[in-house]
Short mmCIF file of C-alpha atoms in Angstrom, two decimals:
data_model
loop_
_atom_site.label_atom_id
_atom_site.label_comp_id
_atom_site.label_asym_id
_atom_site.label_seq_id
_atom_site.Cartn_x
_atom_site.Cartn_y
_atom_site.Cartn_z
CA MET A 1 163.25 -65.48 -154.07
CA SER A 2 166.59 -67.33 -154.59
CA TRP A 3 170.20 -66.36 -154.97
CA THR A 4 173.65 -67.75 -155.90
CA GLY A 5 177.28 -66.70 -155.51
CA VAL A 6 177.02 -65.83 -151.86
CA TYR A 7 179.37 -67.55 -149.44
CA LEU A 8 179.20 -67.48 -145.68
CA ASP A 9 181.97 -67.32 -143.06
CA PRO A 10 183.49 -70.82 -142.68
CA ASP A 11 182.90 -70.60 -138.92
CA CYS A 12 179.16 -69.77 -139.38
CA SER A 13 176.74 -72.24 -137.80
CA ASP A 14 173.46 -70.40 -138.52
CA TYR A 15 172.45 -70.48 -142.16
CA THR A 16 169.34 -68.28 -141.67
CA VAL A 17 168.84 -65.52 -144.20
CA ARG A 18 166.45 -62.55 -143.53
CA ILE A 19 164.55 -60.83 -146.34
CA LEU A 20 164.39 -57.03 -145.91
CA TRP A 21 161.94 -54.57 -147.59
CA ASP A 22 163.74 -51.40 -148.65
CA GLY A 23 166.62 -52.32 -146.27
CA GLY A 24 164.60 -52.03 -143.11
CA THR A 25 161.48 -54.14 -142.59
CA VAL A 26 161.86 -57.95 -142.36
CA ILE A 27 159.22 -59.42 -144.66
CA GLY A 28 160.40 -63.05 -144.81
CA SER A 29 163.23 -65.54 -144.20
CA GLY A 30 165.05 -68.46 -145.78
CA ARG A 31 168.18 -70.64 -145.52
CA HIS A 32 171.55 -70.69 -147.18
CA SER A 33 172.66 -74.04 -148.61
CA GLY A 34 176.36 -73.53 -147.86
CA ARG A 35 177.36 -73.80 -151.49
CA GLY A 36 176.83 -70.15 -152.35
CA ALA A 37 173.09 -70.50 -153.04
CA GLY A 38 169.83 -70.29 -151.10
CA SER A 39 166.14 -69.42 -151.23
CA ALA A 40 163.56 -67.67 -149.11
CA SER A 41 159.92 -66.54 -149.17
CA ALA A 42 158.52 -63.13 -148.30
CA THR A 43 155.27 -61.18 -148.25
CA VAL A 44 154.86 -57.69 -149.65
CA PRO A 45 153.86 -55.32 -146.83
CA ALA A 46 150.19 -54.29 -146.87
CA ASN A 47 151.13 -50.62 -146.72
CA ALA A 48 153.66 -50.80 -149.58
CA GLY A 49 153.35 -47.80 -151.87
CA VAL A 50 152.88 -48.07 -155.61
CA GLY A 51 156.21 -48.03 -157.46
CA GLY A 52 159.70 -49.61 -157.20
CA HIS A 53 161.10 -51.13 -153.99
CA ARG A 54 164.36 -52.92 -153.00
CA VAL A 55 164.27 -56.48 -151.62
CA THR A 56 167.52 -57.66 -149.91
CA ALA A 57 168.60 -61.12 -148.65
CA ARG A 58 170.81 -60.66 -145.59
CA PRO A 59 172.42 -63.79 -143.94
CA VAL A 60 172.71 -63.82 -140.15
CA CYS A 61 176.42 -64.73 -140.42
CA ALA A 62 178.98 -62.73 -142.29
CA ALA A 63 178.77 -63.28 -146.01
CA THR A 64 180.62 -62.26 -149.07
CA SER A 65 177.62 -60.14 -150.18
CA ASN A 66 173.95 -59.37 -149.52
CA PRO A 67 172.13 -60.10 -152.77
CA SER A 68 169.20 -57.73 -153.62
CA ASP A 69 166.76 -57.08 -156.40
CA SER A 70 164.07 -54.55 -157.28
CA PHE A 71 160.32 -55.12 -156.90
CA THR A 72 157.57 -52.96 -158.39
CA VAL A 73 154.22 -52.55 -156.70
CA THR A 74 151.42 -51.88 -159.24
CA PRO A 75 148.08 -50.28 -158.35
CA ARG A 76 145.16 -52.57 -157.74
CA PRO A 77 142.74 -52.75 -160.65
CA THR A 78 139.54 -50.77 -160.07
CA THR A 79 136.50 -53.01 -160.15
CA THR A 80 133.18 -51.31 -160.64
CA THR A 81 130.26 -53.31 -159.37
CA THR A 82 126.89 -52.41 -160.85
CA ALA A 83 124.07 -53.04 -158.46
CA PRO A 84 121.20 -55.00 -159.97
CA PRO A 85 118.17 -52.90 -160.80
CA VAL A 86 115.63 -52.69 -158.06
CA THR A 87 112.26 -54.02 -159.17
CA THR A 88 109.33 -52.72 -157.20
CA THR A 89 106.20 -54.82 -157.28
CA THR A 90 103.04 -53.07 -156.20
CA THR A 91 100.16 -55.24 -155.10
CA ALA A 92 96.78 -53.60 -155.39
CA PRO A 93 94.78 -53.74 -152.16
CA VAL A 94 91.97 -56.25 -152.08
CA THR A 95 88.66 -54.48 -152.26
CA THR A 96 85.95 -56.11 -150.18
CA THR A 97 82.41 -55.24 -151.18
CA THR A 98 79.78 -55.73 -148.54
CA THR A 99 76.17 -55.69 -149.68
CA THR A 100 73.65 -54.85 -147.00
CA ARG A 101 70.05 -55.69 -147.73
CA PRO A 102 67.47 -53.25 -146.47
CA PRO A 103 65.61 -54.59 -143.46
CA THR A 104 62.34 -56.30 -144.30
CA THR A 105 59.35 -54.86 -142.46
CA THR A 106 56.33 -57.11 -142.16
CA THR A 107 53.08 -55.40 -141.33
CA THR A 108 50.19 -57.58 -140.24
CA THR A 109 46.76 -56.01 -140.52
CA ARG A 110 43.99 -57.68 -138.59
CA PRO A 111 40.55 -57.67 -140.22
CA THR A 112 38.30 -55.02 -138.76
CA THR A 113 35.16 -56.36 -137.15
CA THR A 114 32.29 -53.88 -137.18
CA THR A 115 29.46 -54.74 -134.82
CA THR A 116 26.16 -52.98 -135.36
CA THR A 117 23.10 -52.72 -133.16
CA THR A 118 19.56 -52.55 -134.61
CA THR A 119 16.54 -51.46 -132.60
CA THR A 120 13.52 -53.30 -134.02
CA THR A 121 9.88 -52.40 -133.37
CA THR A 122 7.26 -55.06 -134.20
CA THR A 123 4.40 -53.62 -136.23
CA ASP A 124 1.50 -54.94 -138.25
CA SER A 125 2.46 -56.48 -141.58
CA SER A 126 0.18 -54.01 -143.33
CA ALA A 127 2.22 -51.04 -142.01
CA PRO A 128 4.53 -49.35 -144.55
CA ALA A 129 8.08 -50.68 -144.62
CA THR A 130 10.68 -48.54 -142.89
CA SER A 131 14.41 -48.48 -143.59
CA THR A 132 16.71 -49.27 -140.68
CA THR A 133 20.30 -47.98 -140.76
CA VAL A 134 22.78 -50.01 -138.72
CA THR A 135 25.54 -47.96 -137.06
CA PRO A 136 28.82 -49.84 -136.46
CA TYR A 137 30.64 -49.68 -133.15
CA ASP A 138 33.98 -48.82 -134.77
CA GLY A 139 35.06 -47.62 -138.20
CA ASP A 140 32.85 -45.95 -140.79
CA GLY A 141 31.12 -48.99 -142.33
CA ALA A 142 27.41 -49.77 -141.95
CA LEU A 143 24.83 -52.38 -142.97
CA THR A 144 21.33 -51.15 -143.90
CA LEU A 145 18.24 -53.41 -144.21
CA ASP A 146 15.21 -51.99 -146.02
CA LYS A 147 12.75 -53.61 -143.52
CA ASP A 148 12.68 -54.03 -139.76
CA ASN A 149 10.50 -57.17 -139.86
CA ILE A 150 9.27 -59.46 -142.60
CA GLN A 151 6.93 -62.39 -143.18
CA PRO A 152 7.70 -65.48 -145.26
CA GLY A 153 7.89 -64.48 -148.93
CA ASP A 154 8.58 -60.78 -148.31
CA PRO A 155 11.62 -59.41 -150.22
CA LEU A 156 14.54 -58.06 -148.15
CA THR A 157 17.45 -55.96 -149.46
CA ALA A 158 20.76 -55.34 -147.65
CA THR A 159 23.02 -52.35 -148.47
CA GLY A 160 26.52 -52.05 -147.02
CA THR A 161 29.23 -49.35 -146.92
CA GLY A 162 32.84 -49.24 -145.75
CA CYS A 163 33.96 -52.48 -147.46
CA ASP A 164 37.31 -52.98 -149.21
CA PRO A 165 36.81 -51.75 -152.82
CA GLY A 166 36.27 -54.69 -155.18
CA SER A 167 36.14 -57.27 -152.38
CA PRO A 168 33.64 -60.15 -152.46
CA VAL A 169 30.76 -59.85 -149.98
CA ARG A 170 29.29 -62.88 -148.17
CA LEU A 171 26.07 -62.50 -146.18
CA SER A 172 25.16 -65.17 -143.64
CA ALA A 173 22.57 -65.81 -140.92
CA LEU A 174 22.34 -68.72 -138.50
CA GLY A 175 25.48 -70.17 -140.11
CA GLU A 176 23.94 -70.28 -143.62
CA ASP A 177 24.69 -68.13 -146.67
CA VAL A 178 21.80 -65.76 -147.44
CA GLY A 179 23.36 -63.57 -150.15
CA THR A 180 26.51 -62.57 -152.08
CA ALA A 181 27.73 -59.42 -153.83
CA ILE A 182 30.87 -57.55 -154.97
CA ALA A 183 31.76 -54.20 -153.40
CA ASN A 184 32.19 -51.38 -155.93
CA ASP A 185 35.10 -48.93 -156.13
CA SER A 186 33.70 -46.90 -153.25
CA GLY A 187 33.29 -49.98 -151.02
CA THR A 188 29.48 -50.08 -151.31
CA PHE A 189 27.23 -53.03 -152.21
CA SER A 190 23.50 -53.87 -152.42
CA THR A 191 21.95 -57.35 -152.73
CA ARG A 192 18.85 -59.44 -151.98
CA VAL A 193 18.70 -61.43 -148.76
CA GLU A 194 17.15 -64.87 -149.23
CA PHE A 195 16.61 -67.23 -146.29
CA THR A 196 16.70 -70.93 -147.12
CA MET A 197 14.71 -71.78 -143.99
CA ILE A 198 12.24 -69.42 -142.34
CA GLN A 199 12.17 -69.43 -138.54
CA PRO A 200 10.24 -66.94 -136.45
CA GLY A 201 12.23 -64.53 -134.33
CA ARG A 202 15.16 -62.16 -134.79
CA HIS A 203 17.77 -63.05 -137.41
CA VAL A 204 21.26 -61.52 -137.19
CA ILE A 205 22.78 -60.93 -140.64
CA ARG A 206 26.57 -60.67 -141.02
CA ALA A 207 28.23 -59.19 -144.11
CA ASP A 208 31.92 -60.13 -144.48
CA CYS A 209 33.69 -57.87 -147.01
CA GLY A 210 37.14 -57.30 -145.58
CA VAL A 211 35.40 -55.87 -142.55
CA VAL A 212 32.42 -57.42 -140.77
CA LEU A 213 29.11 -55.55 -140.84
CA VAL A 214 26.18 -56.74 -138.71
CA GLY A 215 22.41 -56.08 -138.92
CA SER A 216 19.21 -57.84 -137.80
CA VAL A 217 15.61 -58.37 -138.92
CA ASP A 218 12.53 -59.89 -137.21
CA VAL A 219 10.63 -62.69 -138.97
CA ALA A 220 6.93 -63.11 -138.04
CA LEU A 221 4.60 -65.94 -139.16
CA THR A 222 1.03 -64.91 -140.27
CA SER A 223 -1.70 -66.14 -137.82
CA SER A 224 -4.64 -68.03 -139.46
CA THR A 225 -6.58 -68.92 -136.28
CA GLY A 226 -9.57 -66.64 -137.06
CA GLY A 227 -10.22 -68.08 -140.53
CA SER A 228 -9.99 -71.65 -139.32
CA SER A 229 -12.44 -71.03 -136.49
CA SER A 230 -15.04 -69.52 -138.87
CA THR A 231 -14.77 -72.45 -141.21
CA LEU A 232 -15.17 -74.88 -138.31
CA VAL A 233 -18.37 -73.13 -137.10
CA VAL A 234 -19.95 -73.32 -140.57
CA LEU A 235 -19.17 -77.03 -140.83
CA VAL A 236 -20.67 -77.78 -137.41
CA PHE A 237 -23.83 -75.85 -138.36
CA PHE A 238 -24.44 -77.87 -141.52
CA VAL A 239 -23.80 -81.14 -139.68
CA LEU A 240 -26.40 -80.29 -137.04
CA VAL A 241 -29.00 -79.29 -139.65
CA GLY A 242 -28.46 -82.55 -141.54
CA ALA A 243 -28.86 -84.58 -138.36
CA ILE A 244 -32.18 -82.89 -137.55
CA LEU A 245 -33.58 -83.53 -141.03
CA VAL A 246 -32.61 -87.21 -140.96
CA ARG A 247 -34.20 -87.66 -137.53
CA ARG A 248 -37.50 -86.16 -138.72
CA GLN A 249 -37.60 -88.44 -141.76
CA PHE A 250 -37.13 -91.56 -139.61
CA ALA A 251 -39.83 -90.37 -137.14
CA GLY A 252 -42.44 -89.94 -139.94
CA LEU A 253 -41.65 -93.35 -141.37
CA PHE A 254 -42.23 -95.15 -138.04
CA ALA A 255 -45.54 -93.24 -137.52
CA LYS A 256 -47.05 -94.48 -140.81
CA ARG A 257 -46.25 -98.11 -139.99
CA GLY A 258 -47.94 -97.89 -136.66
#
C-alpha cells in the first residue's frame, strides 16, 4: 500500500511506518519518504474473516495523520475435485489340467508244459491194437496214441486234448517233425504220425500246441531168422545131391576105360 499527504515531526529520526489490521494486529511495515509520502507491504492474516476490514499506516514518530483504507476479504472459491473412476480388472485364474494315464499292467504267461508218462507192454505184432491214454502231470491236457507198439509200415494216430483253441499243433520225435494239425474250438486235434526214419526202441512224441503234451510208442523190427535158415538148409541139400550125382558119373566113366 502507499500514501501521500502525511508529514512527520521535524525532529523525527525513524521513518518506519507500521501497517495495522483493524487497528490492532501489525501485518506489515514500510518507510516514510519525508516528503509526505511512503509505501509499505503487508500480509492479510490467515484467520481474517470474510467481509470488510480496516488497514491503517501508523508512523513510529508523530505524524499529521494515520492514513487508512478498507479491505474486503472474499470467500475462497469452492473447488470440487472428481475422483477418477476406479477400474477393476479381474484376471481369471489359470486352470491347469493334469491328465493321468492309467497304469499299464503287463501280464506274462509262461507256456504250460504237460509231461505225460506211458506204460508200454511189448506184445506180439499179431495181438489186437490197444489204445493208450497219456495222463499229463499238470493241467487237463492229454496225448493219446492208438497203439502201444508198432512195426515199420504200421499206421499210428495221435489224439490230443487241452490245446489252445485254433492253435497250430506240431508233433516231433527225436528232433524231427512227425506230424502237424490244427486244434479245433474245443482244443482237440487228431492226426497221423509218420516217422521219416524207423529205429527200434521207444520213441517219445511231443505235441506242442500252446501247451506241451508228451506220449511214447515202441517200435519193433520183424525177425526173419527162421525163414532164412530154412532156405539155407534147402540150398545145402540140393548142392550135396548134385555133388553125389557128379561123382558117380565120373566113377562110371573111369571104370569103362579101364
